[in-house]
Short mmCIF file of C-alpha atoms and ligand atoms in Angstrom, two decimals:
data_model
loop_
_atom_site.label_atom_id
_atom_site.label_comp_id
_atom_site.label_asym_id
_atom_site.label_seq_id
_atom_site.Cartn_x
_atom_site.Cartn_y
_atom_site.Cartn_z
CA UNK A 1 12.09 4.05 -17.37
CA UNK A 2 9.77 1.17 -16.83
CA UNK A 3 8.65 0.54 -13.27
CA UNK A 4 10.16 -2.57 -12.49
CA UNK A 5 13.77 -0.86 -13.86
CA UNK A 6 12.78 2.09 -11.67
CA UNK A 7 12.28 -0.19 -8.65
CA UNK A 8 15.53 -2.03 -9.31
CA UNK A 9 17.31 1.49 -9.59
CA UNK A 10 16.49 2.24 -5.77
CA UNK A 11 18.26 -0.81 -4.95
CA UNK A 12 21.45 -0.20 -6.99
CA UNK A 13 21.53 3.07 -4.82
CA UNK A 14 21.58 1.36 -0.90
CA UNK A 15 23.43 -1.05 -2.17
CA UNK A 16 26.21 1.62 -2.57
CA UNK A 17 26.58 2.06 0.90
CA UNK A 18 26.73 -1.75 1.56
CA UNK A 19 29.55 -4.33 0.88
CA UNK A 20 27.33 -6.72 -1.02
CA UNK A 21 29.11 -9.22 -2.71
CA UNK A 22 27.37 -9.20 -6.83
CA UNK A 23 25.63 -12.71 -6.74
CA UNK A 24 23.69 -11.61 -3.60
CA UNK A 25 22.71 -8.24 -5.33
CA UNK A 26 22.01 -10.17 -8.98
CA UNK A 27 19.60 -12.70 -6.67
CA UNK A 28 17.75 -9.53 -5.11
CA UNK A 29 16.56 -8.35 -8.73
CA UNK A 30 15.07 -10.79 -10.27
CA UNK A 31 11.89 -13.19 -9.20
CA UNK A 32 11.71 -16.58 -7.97
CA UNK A 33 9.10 -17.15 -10.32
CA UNK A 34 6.25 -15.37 -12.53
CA UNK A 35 2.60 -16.99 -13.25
CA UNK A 36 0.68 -15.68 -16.04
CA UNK A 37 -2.65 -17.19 -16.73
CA UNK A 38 -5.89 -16.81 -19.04
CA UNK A 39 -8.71 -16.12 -16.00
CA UNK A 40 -12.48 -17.21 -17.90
CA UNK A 41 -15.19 -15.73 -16.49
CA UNK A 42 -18.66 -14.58 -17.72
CA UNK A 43 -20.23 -11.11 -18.66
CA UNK A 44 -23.36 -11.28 -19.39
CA UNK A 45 -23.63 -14.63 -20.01
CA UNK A 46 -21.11 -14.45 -22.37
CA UNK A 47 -17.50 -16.74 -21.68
CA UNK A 48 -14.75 -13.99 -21.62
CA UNK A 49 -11.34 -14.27 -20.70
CA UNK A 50 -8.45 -12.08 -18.57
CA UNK A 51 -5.22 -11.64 -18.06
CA UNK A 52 -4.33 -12.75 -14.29
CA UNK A 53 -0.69 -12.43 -12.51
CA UNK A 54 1.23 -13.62 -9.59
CA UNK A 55 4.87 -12.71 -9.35
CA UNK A 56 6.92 -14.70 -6.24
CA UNK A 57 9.56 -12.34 -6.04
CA UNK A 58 11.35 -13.88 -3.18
CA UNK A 59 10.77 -15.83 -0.15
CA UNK A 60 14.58 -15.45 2.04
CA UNK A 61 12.70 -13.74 4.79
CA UNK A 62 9.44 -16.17 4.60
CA UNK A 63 6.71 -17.26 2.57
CA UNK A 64 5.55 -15.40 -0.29
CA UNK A 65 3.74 -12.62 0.52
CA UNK A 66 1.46 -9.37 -1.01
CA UNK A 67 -2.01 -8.30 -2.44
CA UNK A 68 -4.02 -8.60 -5.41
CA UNK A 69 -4.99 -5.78 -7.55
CA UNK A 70 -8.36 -5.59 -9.67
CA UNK A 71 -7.28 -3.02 -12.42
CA UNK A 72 -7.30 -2.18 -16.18
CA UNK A 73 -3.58 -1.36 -15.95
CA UNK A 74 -2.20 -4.17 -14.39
CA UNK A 75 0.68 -5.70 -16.44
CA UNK A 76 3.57 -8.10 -15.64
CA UNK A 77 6.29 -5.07 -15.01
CA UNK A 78 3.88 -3.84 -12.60
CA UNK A 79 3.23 -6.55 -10.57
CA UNK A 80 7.23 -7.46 -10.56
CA UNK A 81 7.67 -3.94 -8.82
CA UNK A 82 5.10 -4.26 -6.37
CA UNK A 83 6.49 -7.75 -5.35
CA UNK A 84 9.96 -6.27 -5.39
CA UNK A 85 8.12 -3.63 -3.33
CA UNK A 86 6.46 -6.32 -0.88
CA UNK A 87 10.26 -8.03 -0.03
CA UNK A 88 11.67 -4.34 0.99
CA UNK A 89 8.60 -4.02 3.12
CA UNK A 90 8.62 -6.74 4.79
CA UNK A 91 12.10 -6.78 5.85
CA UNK A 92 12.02 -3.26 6.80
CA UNK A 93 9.31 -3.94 9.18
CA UNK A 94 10.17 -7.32 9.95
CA UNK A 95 7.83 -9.50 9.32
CA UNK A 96 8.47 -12.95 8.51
CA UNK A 97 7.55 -13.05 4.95
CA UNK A 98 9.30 -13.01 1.47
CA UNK A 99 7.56 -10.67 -1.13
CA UNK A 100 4.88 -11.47 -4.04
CA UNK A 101 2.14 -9.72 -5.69
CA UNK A 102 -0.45 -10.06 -8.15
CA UNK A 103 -3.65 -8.94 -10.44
CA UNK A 104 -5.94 -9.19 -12.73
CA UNK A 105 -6.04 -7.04 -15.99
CA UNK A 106 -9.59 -5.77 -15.21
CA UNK A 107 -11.64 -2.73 -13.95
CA UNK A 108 -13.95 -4.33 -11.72
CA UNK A 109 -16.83 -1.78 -12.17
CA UNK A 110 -17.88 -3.39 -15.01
CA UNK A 111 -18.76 -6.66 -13.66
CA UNK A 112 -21.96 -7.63 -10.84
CA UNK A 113 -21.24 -8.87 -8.21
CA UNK A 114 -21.70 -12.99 -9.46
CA UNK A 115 -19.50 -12.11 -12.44
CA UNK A 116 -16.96 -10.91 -10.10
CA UNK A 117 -17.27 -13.70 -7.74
CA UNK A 118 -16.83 -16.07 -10.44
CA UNK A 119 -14.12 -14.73 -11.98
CA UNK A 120 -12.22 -14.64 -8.29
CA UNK A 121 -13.53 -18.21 -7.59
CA UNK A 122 -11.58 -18.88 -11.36
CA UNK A 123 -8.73 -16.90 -10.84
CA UNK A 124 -7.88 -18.67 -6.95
CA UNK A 125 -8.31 -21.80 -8.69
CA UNK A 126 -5.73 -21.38 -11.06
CA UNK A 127 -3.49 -20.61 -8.75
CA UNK A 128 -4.05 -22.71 -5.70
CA UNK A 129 -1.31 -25.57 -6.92
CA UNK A 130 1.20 -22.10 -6.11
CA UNK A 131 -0.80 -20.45 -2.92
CA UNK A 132 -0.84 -21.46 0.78
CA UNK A 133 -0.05 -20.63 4.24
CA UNK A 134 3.64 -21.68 3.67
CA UNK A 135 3.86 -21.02 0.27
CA UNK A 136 2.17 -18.00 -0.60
CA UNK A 137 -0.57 -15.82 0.60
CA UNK A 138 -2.48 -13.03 -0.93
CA UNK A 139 -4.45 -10.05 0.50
CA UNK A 140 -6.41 -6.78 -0.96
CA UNK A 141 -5.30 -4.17 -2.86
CA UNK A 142 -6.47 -1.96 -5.31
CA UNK A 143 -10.01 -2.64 -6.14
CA UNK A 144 -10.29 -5.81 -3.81
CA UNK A 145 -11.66 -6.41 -0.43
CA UNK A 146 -12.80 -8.47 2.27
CA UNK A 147 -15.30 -10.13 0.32
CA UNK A 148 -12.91 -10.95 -2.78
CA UNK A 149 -10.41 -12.46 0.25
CA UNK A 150 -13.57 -14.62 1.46
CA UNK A 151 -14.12 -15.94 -1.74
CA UNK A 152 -10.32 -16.88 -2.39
CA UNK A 153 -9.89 -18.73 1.17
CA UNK A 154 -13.34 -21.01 0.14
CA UNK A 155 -12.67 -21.13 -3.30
CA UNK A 156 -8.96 -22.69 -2.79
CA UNK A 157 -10.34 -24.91 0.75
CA UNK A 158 -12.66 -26.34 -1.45
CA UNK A 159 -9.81 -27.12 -3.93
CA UNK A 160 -7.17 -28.71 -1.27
CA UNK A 161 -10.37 -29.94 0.67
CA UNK A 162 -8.73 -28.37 3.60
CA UNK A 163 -9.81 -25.43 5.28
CA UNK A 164 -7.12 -23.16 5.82
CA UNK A 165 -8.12 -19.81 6.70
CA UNK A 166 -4.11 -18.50 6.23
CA UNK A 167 -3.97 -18.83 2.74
CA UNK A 168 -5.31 -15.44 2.66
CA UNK A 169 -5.41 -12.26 4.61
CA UNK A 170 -7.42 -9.49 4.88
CA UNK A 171 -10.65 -11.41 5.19
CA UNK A 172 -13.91 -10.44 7.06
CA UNK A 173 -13.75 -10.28 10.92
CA UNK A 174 -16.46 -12.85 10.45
CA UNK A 175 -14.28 -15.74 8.55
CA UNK A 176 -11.27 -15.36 10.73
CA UNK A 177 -9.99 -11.54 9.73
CA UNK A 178 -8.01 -9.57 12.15
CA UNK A 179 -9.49 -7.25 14.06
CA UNK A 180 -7.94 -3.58 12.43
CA UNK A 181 -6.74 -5.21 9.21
CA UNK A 182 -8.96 -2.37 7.47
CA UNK A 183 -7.63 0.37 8.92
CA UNK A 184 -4.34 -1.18 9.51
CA UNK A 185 -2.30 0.68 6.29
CA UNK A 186 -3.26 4.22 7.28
CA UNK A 187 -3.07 3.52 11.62
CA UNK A 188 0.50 2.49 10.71
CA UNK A 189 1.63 5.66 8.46
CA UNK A 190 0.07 7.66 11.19
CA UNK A 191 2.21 6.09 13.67
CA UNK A 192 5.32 6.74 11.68
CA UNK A 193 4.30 10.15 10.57
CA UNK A 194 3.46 11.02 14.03
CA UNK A 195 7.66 10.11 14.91
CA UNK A 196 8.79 12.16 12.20
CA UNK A 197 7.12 15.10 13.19
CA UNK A 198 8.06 14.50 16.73
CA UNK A 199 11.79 14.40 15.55
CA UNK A 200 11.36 17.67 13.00
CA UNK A 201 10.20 19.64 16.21
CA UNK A 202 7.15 20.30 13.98
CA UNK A 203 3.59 21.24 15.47
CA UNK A 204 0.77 20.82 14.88
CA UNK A 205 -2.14 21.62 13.25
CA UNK A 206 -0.21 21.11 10.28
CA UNK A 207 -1.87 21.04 6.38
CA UNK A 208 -2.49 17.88 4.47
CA UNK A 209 -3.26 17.04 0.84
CA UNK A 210 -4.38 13.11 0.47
CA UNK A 211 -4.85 12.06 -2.97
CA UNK A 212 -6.95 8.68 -3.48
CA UNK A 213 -9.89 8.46 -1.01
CA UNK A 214 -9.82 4.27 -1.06
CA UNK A 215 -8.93 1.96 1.92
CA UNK A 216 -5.36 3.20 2.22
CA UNK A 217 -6.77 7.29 1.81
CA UNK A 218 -9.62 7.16 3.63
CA UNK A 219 -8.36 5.53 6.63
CA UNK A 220 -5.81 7.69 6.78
CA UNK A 221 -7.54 10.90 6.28
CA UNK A 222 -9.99 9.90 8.73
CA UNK A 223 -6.81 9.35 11.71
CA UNK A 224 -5.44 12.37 10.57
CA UNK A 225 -8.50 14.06 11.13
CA UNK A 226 -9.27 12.73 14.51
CA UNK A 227 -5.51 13.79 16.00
CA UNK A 228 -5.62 17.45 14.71
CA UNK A 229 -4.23 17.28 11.26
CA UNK A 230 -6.32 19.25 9.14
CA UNK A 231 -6.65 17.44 5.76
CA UNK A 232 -7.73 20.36 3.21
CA UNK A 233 -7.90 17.96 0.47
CA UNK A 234 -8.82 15.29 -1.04
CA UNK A 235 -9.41 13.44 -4.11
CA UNK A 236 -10.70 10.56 -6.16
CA UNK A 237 -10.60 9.18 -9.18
CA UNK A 238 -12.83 11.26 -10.29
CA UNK A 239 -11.96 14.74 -9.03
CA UNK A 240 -10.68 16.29 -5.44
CA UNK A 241 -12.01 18.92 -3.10
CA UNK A 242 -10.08 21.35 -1.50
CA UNK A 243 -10.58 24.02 1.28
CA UNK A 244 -8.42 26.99 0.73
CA UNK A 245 -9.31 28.46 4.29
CA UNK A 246 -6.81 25.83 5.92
CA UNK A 247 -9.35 24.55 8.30
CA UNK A 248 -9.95 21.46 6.78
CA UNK A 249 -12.75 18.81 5.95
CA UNK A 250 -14.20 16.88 8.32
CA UNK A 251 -13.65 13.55 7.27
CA UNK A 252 -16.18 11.56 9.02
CA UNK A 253 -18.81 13.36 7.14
CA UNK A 254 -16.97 13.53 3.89
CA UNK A 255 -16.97 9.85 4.11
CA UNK A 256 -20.67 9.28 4.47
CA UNK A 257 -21.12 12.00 1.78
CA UNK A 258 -19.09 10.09 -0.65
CA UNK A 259 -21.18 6.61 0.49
CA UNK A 260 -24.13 8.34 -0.57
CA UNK A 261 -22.97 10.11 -3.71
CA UNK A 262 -20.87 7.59 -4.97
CA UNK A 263 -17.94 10.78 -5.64
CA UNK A 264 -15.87 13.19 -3.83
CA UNK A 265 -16.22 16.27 -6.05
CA UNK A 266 -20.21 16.18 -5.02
CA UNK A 267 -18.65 16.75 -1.26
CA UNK A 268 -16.85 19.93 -1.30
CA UNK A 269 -19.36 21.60 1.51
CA UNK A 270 -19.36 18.62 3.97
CA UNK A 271 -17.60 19.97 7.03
CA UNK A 272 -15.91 22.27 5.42
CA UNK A 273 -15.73 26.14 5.16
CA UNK A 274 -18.21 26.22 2.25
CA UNK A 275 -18.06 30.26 1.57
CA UNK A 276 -14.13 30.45 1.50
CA UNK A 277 -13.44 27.72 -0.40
CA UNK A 278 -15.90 29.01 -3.08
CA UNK A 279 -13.01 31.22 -4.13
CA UNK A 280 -11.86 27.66 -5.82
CA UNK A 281 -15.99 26.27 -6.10
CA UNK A 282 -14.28 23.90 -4.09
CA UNK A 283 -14.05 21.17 -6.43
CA UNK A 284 -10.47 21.31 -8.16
CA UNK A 285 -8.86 19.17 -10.86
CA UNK A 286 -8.27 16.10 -9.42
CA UNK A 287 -3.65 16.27 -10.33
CA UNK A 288 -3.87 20.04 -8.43
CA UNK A 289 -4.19 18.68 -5.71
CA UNK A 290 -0.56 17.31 -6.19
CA UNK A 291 0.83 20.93 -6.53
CA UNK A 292 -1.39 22.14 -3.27
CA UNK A 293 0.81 24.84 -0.74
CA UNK A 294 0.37 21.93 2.25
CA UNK A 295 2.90 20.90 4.36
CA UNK A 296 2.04 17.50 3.81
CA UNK A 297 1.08 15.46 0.87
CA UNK A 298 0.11 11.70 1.08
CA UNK A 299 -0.01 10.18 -2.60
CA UNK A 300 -2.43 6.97 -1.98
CA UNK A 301 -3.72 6.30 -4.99
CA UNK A 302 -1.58 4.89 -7.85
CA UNK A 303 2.04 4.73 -8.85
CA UNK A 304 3.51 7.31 -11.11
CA UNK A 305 1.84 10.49 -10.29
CA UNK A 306 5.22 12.38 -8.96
CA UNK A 307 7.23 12.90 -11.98
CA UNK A 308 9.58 14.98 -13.51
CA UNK A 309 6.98 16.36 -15.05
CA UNK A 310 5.79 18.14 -12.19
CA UNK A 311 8.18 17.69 -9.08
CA UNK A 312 9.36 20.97 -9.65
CA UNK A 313 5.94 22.60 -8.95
CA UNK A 314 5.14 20.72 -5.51
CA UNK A 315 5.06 23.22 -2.78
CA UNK A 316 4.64 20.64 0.30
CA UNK A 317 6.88 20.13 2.94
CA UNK A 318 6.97 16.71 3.44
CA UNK A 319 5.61 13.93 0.80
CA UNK A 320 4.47 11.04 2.55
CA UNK A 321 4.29 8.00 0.18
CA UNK A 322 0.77 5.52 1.25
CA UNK A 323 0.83 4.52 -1.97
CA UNK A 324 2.96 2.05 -3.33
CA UNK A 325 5.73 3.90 -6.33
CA UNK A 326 3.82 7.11 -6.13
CA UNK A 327 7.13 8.73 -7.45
CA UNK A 328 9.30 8.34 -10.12
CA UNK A 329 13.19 8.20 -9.47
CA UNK A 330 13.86 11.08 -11.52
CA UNK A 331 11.28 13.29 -9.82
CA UNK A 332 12.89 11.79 -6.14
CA UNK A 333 15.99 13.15 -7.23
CA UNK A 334 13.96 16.78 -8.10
CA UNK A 335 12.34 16.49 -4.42
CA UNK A 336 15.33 15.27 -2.41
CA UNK A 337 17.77 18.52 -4.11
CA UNK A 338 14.56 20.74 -3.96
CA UNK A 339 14.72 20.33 -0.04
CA UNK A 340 11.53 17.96 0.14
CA UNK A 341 11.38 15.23 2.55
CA UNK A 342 10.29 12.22 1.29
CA UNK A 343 9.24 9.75 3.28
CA UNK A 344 9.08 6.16 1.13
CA UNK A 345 6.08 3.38 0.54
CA UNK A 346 8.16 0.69 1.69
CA UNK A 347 8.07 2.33 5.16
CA UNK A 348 5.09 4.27 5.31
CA UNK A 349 2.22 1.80 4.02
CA UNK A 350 3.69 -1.17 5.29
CA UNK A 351 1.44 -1.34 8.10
CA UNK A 352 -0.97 -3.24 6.37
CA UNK A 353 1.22 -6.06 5.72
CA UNK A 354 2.18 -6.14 9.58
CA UNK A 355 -1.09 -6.96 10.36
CA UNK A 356 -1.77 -9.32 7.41
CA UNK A 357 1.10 -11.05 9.31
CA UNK A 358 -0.73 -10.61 12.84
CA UNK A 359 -3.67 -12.01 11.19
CA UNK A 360 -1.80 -14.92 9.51
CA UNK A 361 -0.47 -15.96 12.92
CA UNK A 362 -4.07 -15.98 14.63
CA UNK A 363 -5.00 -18.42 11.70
CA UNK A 364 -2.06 -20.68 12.38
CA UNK A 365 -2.41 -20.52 16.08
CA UNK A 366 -6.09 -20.97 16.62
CA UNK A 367 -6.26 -16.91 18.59
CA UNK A 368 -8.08 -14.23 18.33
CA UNK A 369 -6.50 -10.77 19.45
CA UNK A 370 -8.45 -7.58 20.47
CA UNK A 371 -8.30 -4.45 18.71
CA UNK A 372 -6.19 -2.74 21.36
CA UNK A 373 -3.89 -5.51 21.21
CA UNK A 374 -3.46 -5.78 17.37
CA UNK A 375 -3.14 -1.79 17.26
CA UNK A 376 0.02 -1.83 20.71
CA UNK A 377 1.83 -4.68 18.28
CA UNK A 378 1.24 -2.52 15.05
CA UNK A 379 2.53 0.57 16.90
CA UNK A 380 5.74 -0.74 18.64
CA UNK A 381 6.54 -2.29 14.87
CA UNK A 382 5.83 0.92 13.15
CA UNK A 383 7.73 2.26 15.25
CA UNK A 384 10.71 0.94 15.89
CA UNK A 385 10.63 0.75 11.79
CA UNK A 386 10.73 4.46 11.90
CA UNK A 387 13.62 4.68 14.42
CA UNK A 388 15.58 2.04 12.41
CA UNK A 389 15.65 3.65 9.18
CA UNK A 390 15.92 7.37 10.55
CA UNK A 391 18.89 6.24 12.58
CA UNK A 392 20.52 4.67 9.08
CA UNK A 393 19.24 8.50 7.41
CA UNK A 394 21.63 10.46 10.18
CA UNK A 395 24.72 7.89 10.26
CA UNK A 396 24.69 7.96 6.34
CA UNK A 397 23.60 10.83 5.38
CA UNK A 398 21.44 9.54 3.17
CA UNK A 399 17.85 10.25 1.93
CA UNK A 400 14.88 8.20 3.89
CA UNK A 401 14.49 6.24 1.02
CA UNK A 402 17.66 4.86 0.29
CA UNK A 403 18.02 4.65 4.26
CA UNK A 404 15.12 2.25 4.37
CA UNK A 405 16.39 0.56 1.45
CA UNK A 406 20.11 -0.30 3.17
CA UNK A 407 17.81 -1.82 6.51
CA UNK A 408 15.78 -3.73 3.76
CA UNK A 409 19.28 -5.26 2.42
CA UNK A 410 21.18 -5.62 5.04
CA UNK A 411 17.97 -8.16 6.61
CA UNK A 412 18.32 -9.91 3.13
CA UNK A 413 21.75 -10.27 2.85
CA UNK A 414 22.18 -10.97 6.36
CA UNK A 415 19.70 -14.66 5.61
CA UNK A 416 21.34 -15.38 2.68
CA UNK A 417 24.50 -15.76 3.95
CA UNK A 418 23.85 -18.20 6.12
P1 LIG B 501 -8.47 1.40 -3.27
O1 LIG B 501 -8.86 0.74 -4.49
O2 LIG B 501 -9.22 1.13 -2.02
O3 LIG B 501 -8.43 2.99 -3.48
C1 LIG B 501 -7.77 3.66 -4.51
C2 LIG B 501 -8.27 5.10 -4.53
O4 LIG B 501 -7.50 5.86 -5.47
C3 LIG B 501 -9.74 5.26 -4.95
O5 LIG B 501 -10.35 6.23 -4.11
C4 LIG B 501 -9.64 5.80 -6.38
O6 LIG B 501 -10.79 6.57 -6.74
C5 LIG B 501 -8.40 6.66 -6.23
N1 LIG B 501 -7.77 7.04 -7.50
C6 LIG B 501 -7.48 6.29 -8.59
N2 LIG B 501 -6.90 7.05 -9.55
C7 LIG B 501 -6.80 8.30 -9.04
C8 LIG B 501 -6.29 9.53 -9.51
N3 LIG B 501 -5.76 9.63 -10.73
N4 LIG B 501 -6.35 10.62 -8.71
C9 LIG B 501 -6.89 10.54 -7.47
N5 LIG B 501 -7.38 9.40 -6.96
C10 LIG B 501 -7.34 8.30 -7.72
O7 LIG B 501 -6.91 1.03 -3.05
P2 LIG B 501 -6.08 1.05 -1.70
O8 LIG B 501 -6.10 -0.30 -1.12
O9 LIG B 501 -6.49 2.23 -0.88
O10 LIG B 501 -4.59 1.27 -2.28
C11 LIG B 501 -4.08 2.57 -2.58
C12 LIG B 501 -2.57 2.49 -2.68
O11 LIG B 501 -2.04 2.02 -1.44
C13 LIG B 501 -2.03 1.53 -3.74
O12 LIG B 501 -0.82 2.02 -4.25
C14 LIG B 501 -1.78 0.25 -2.95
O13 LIG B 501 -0.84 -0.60 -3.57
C15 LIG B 501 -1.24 0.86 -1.67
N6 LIG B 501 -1.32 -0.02 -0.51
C16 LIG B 501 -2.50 -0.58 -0.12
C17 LIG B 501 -2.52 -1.38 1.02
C18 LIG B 501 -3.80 -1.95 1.56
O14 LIG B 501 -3.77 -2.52 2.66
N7 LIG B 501 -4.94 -1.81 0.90
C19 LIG B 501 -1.33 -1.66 1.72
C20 LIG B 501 -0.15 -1.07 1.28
C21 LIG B 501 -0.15 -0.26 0.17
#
């Protein structure tokens, strides 16, 4: 099944459970609209060309809203899903914003720095006539940052010949960034994952797996870390690291390791019990890590890495989605009858989003909030997210996902009727 079918197929579950009437369901699955455009840029000194997307998926809730991606893999059914993805979110955690995503068909690696700033300066022009701080507005993803954010905001002021700082979010604290927009994905699956444990009566320290060590990983890793979780491993896209003893890596200095040496296999003795976990040298194949005995295992890398292929042979308690589609429906079906509780992306990772909308405001409002402020707002929404959708799991019966999925719908439906 392709991803944007598979995406589709969670909402032809919750909407089981709802009395939706068909034109309100048919207007949920498709996009508003899809962009597709040839992105020039230059490597070294040679004129190139890219494939660049932007799907609007909806905007009932709000304006458009959801990142950009920088990777080899990006293709048009992608992006639909991920905006699909970005309208659940949003009106899970309600925020006032529709959905959107996009990308660019590259691997950024390959490119210095001027090649890539050109080819974001390009690719924001192209689409500023469908961007802006009521129409659309973009923020990192995979393989994009700060800087790339920066870029877009001047790129498309210079453009309108306005300068409007919330066309974008995710910028640097510098050019009107929120304070804890960085951090902001992994603070908010801590706050949910710190409810659910509360409500499972579990305690901790409890075991963690986190595959993909990136903005999303890292940051939450590092949390974890600090409130007595005890992250054994870890992994990149080049390889993971676990520690068999239990005890777990310290993450702050895993971090700095993996600064300096540019990988996470090159870490495996950093804070870690270096003489037990020789029984495994430490370093592992980066897709073990998936099959780990953990109690908890956050996928936040990629989509696609839990599949039927190997959902039988996950031993961890709980799988707690950070990334976005991390697994497959059939392999949710596998988990859910296998006993696993999985908790989904469009609940868990949608912190980052809530403050993309916290820093969206500031912009439109002329304010600048503290950290301690931004992180109170991003905890009462993540929670009260959390209590929504497990309330919805008990009443129905139903799995977390397809819980979250019935709040998600009935916010939709709800707008559309009126
Ligand atoms: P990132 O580019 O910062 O990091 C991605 C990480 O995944 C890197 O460490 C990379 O090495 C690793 N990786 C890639 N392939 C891998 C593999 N096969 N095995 C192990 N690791 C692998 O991206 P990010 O912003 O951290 O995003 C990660 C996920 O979280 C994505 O699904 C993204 O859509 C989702 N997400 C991100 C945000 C955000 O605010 N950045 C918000 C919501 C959801």
């Amino acid at each position: 099944m392709n991803i944007f079918k598979g995406a589709l197929s969670q909402l032809n579950t919750a909407s089981k459970y709802l009395n939706l009437k068909d034109d309100i369901l048919e207007k949920l699955k498709s996009p508003d609209r899809t962009i597709e455009i040839t992105v020039p840029y230059k490597k070294d000194g040679k004129l190139m060309t890219v494939r660049g997307y932007r799907v609007q998926f909806n905007n009932i809730l709000g304006p458009y809203k959801g990142g950009l991606r920088y990777h080899q893999e990006v293709d048009m059914d992608e992006v639909k899903a991920l905006a699909f993805w970005m309208m659940i979110k949003n009106a899970i955690v309600g925020v006032p914003f529709g959905g959107s995503k996009g990308g660019i068909e590259i691997d950024p690696r390959d490119l210095s720095e001027e090649e890539l700033e050109e080819l974001s300066r390009n690719f924001a022009k192209m689409l500023a006539p469908n961007i802006g701080p009521y129409m659309d507005v973009p923020a990192p993803d995979v393989n994009t940052n700060s800087k790339i954010m920066d870029w877009i905001e001047d790129e498309y002021s210079k453009v309108t010949g306005k300068r409007q700082k919330a066309v974008v979010t995710g910028k640097s604290l510098t050019n009107g960034g929120s304070e804890g927009r960085k951090e902001a994905t992994g603070l908010g699956g801590f706050f949910v994952l710190e409810q659910l444990i509360k409500k499972l009566g579990l305690k901790k320290p409890l075991t963690v797996a986190v595959q993909g060590f990136g903005n999303v990983g890292s940051n939450i890793a590092k949390i974890l870390f600090k409130y007595g979780y005890n992250v054994v491993a870890l992994s990149d896209a080049k390889g993971a690291i676990y520690d068999s003893s239990g005890k777990g890596f310290n993450i702050e200095l895993v971090k700095k390791c993996r600064e300096e040496k540019g990988y996470l296999a090159g870490c495996y003795c950093i804070g870690s019990v270096c003489d037990i976990a020789r029984k495994y040298d430490g370093v592992i194949p980066k897709d073990e890590l998936l099959e780990l005995p953990v109690d908890i295992l956050i996928p936040a890398a990629l989509e696609n890495v839990i599949t039927a292929k190997n959902a039988g042979a996950i031993k961890a308690k709980i799988v707690f989605e950070m990334a976005n589609g991390p697994t497959t429906p059939d392999a949710d079906k596998i988990l859910n009858k296998r006993g696993i509780l999985v908790v989904p992306d469009v609940l868990c990772n949608s912190g980052g989003v809530t403050v993309s909308y916290f820093e969206w405001y500031q912009n439109m409002k002329h304010e600048k909030w503290s950290l301690e402020k931004v992180n109170e707002k991003l905890k009462e929404k993540m929670v009260k997210a959390f209590e929504e959708v497990w309330e919805i799991h008990k009443e129905k019966k139903v799995d977390l996902r397809t819980a979250a999925y019935i709040l998600a719908l009935k916010r939709l439906a709800e707008k559309m009727r009126l």
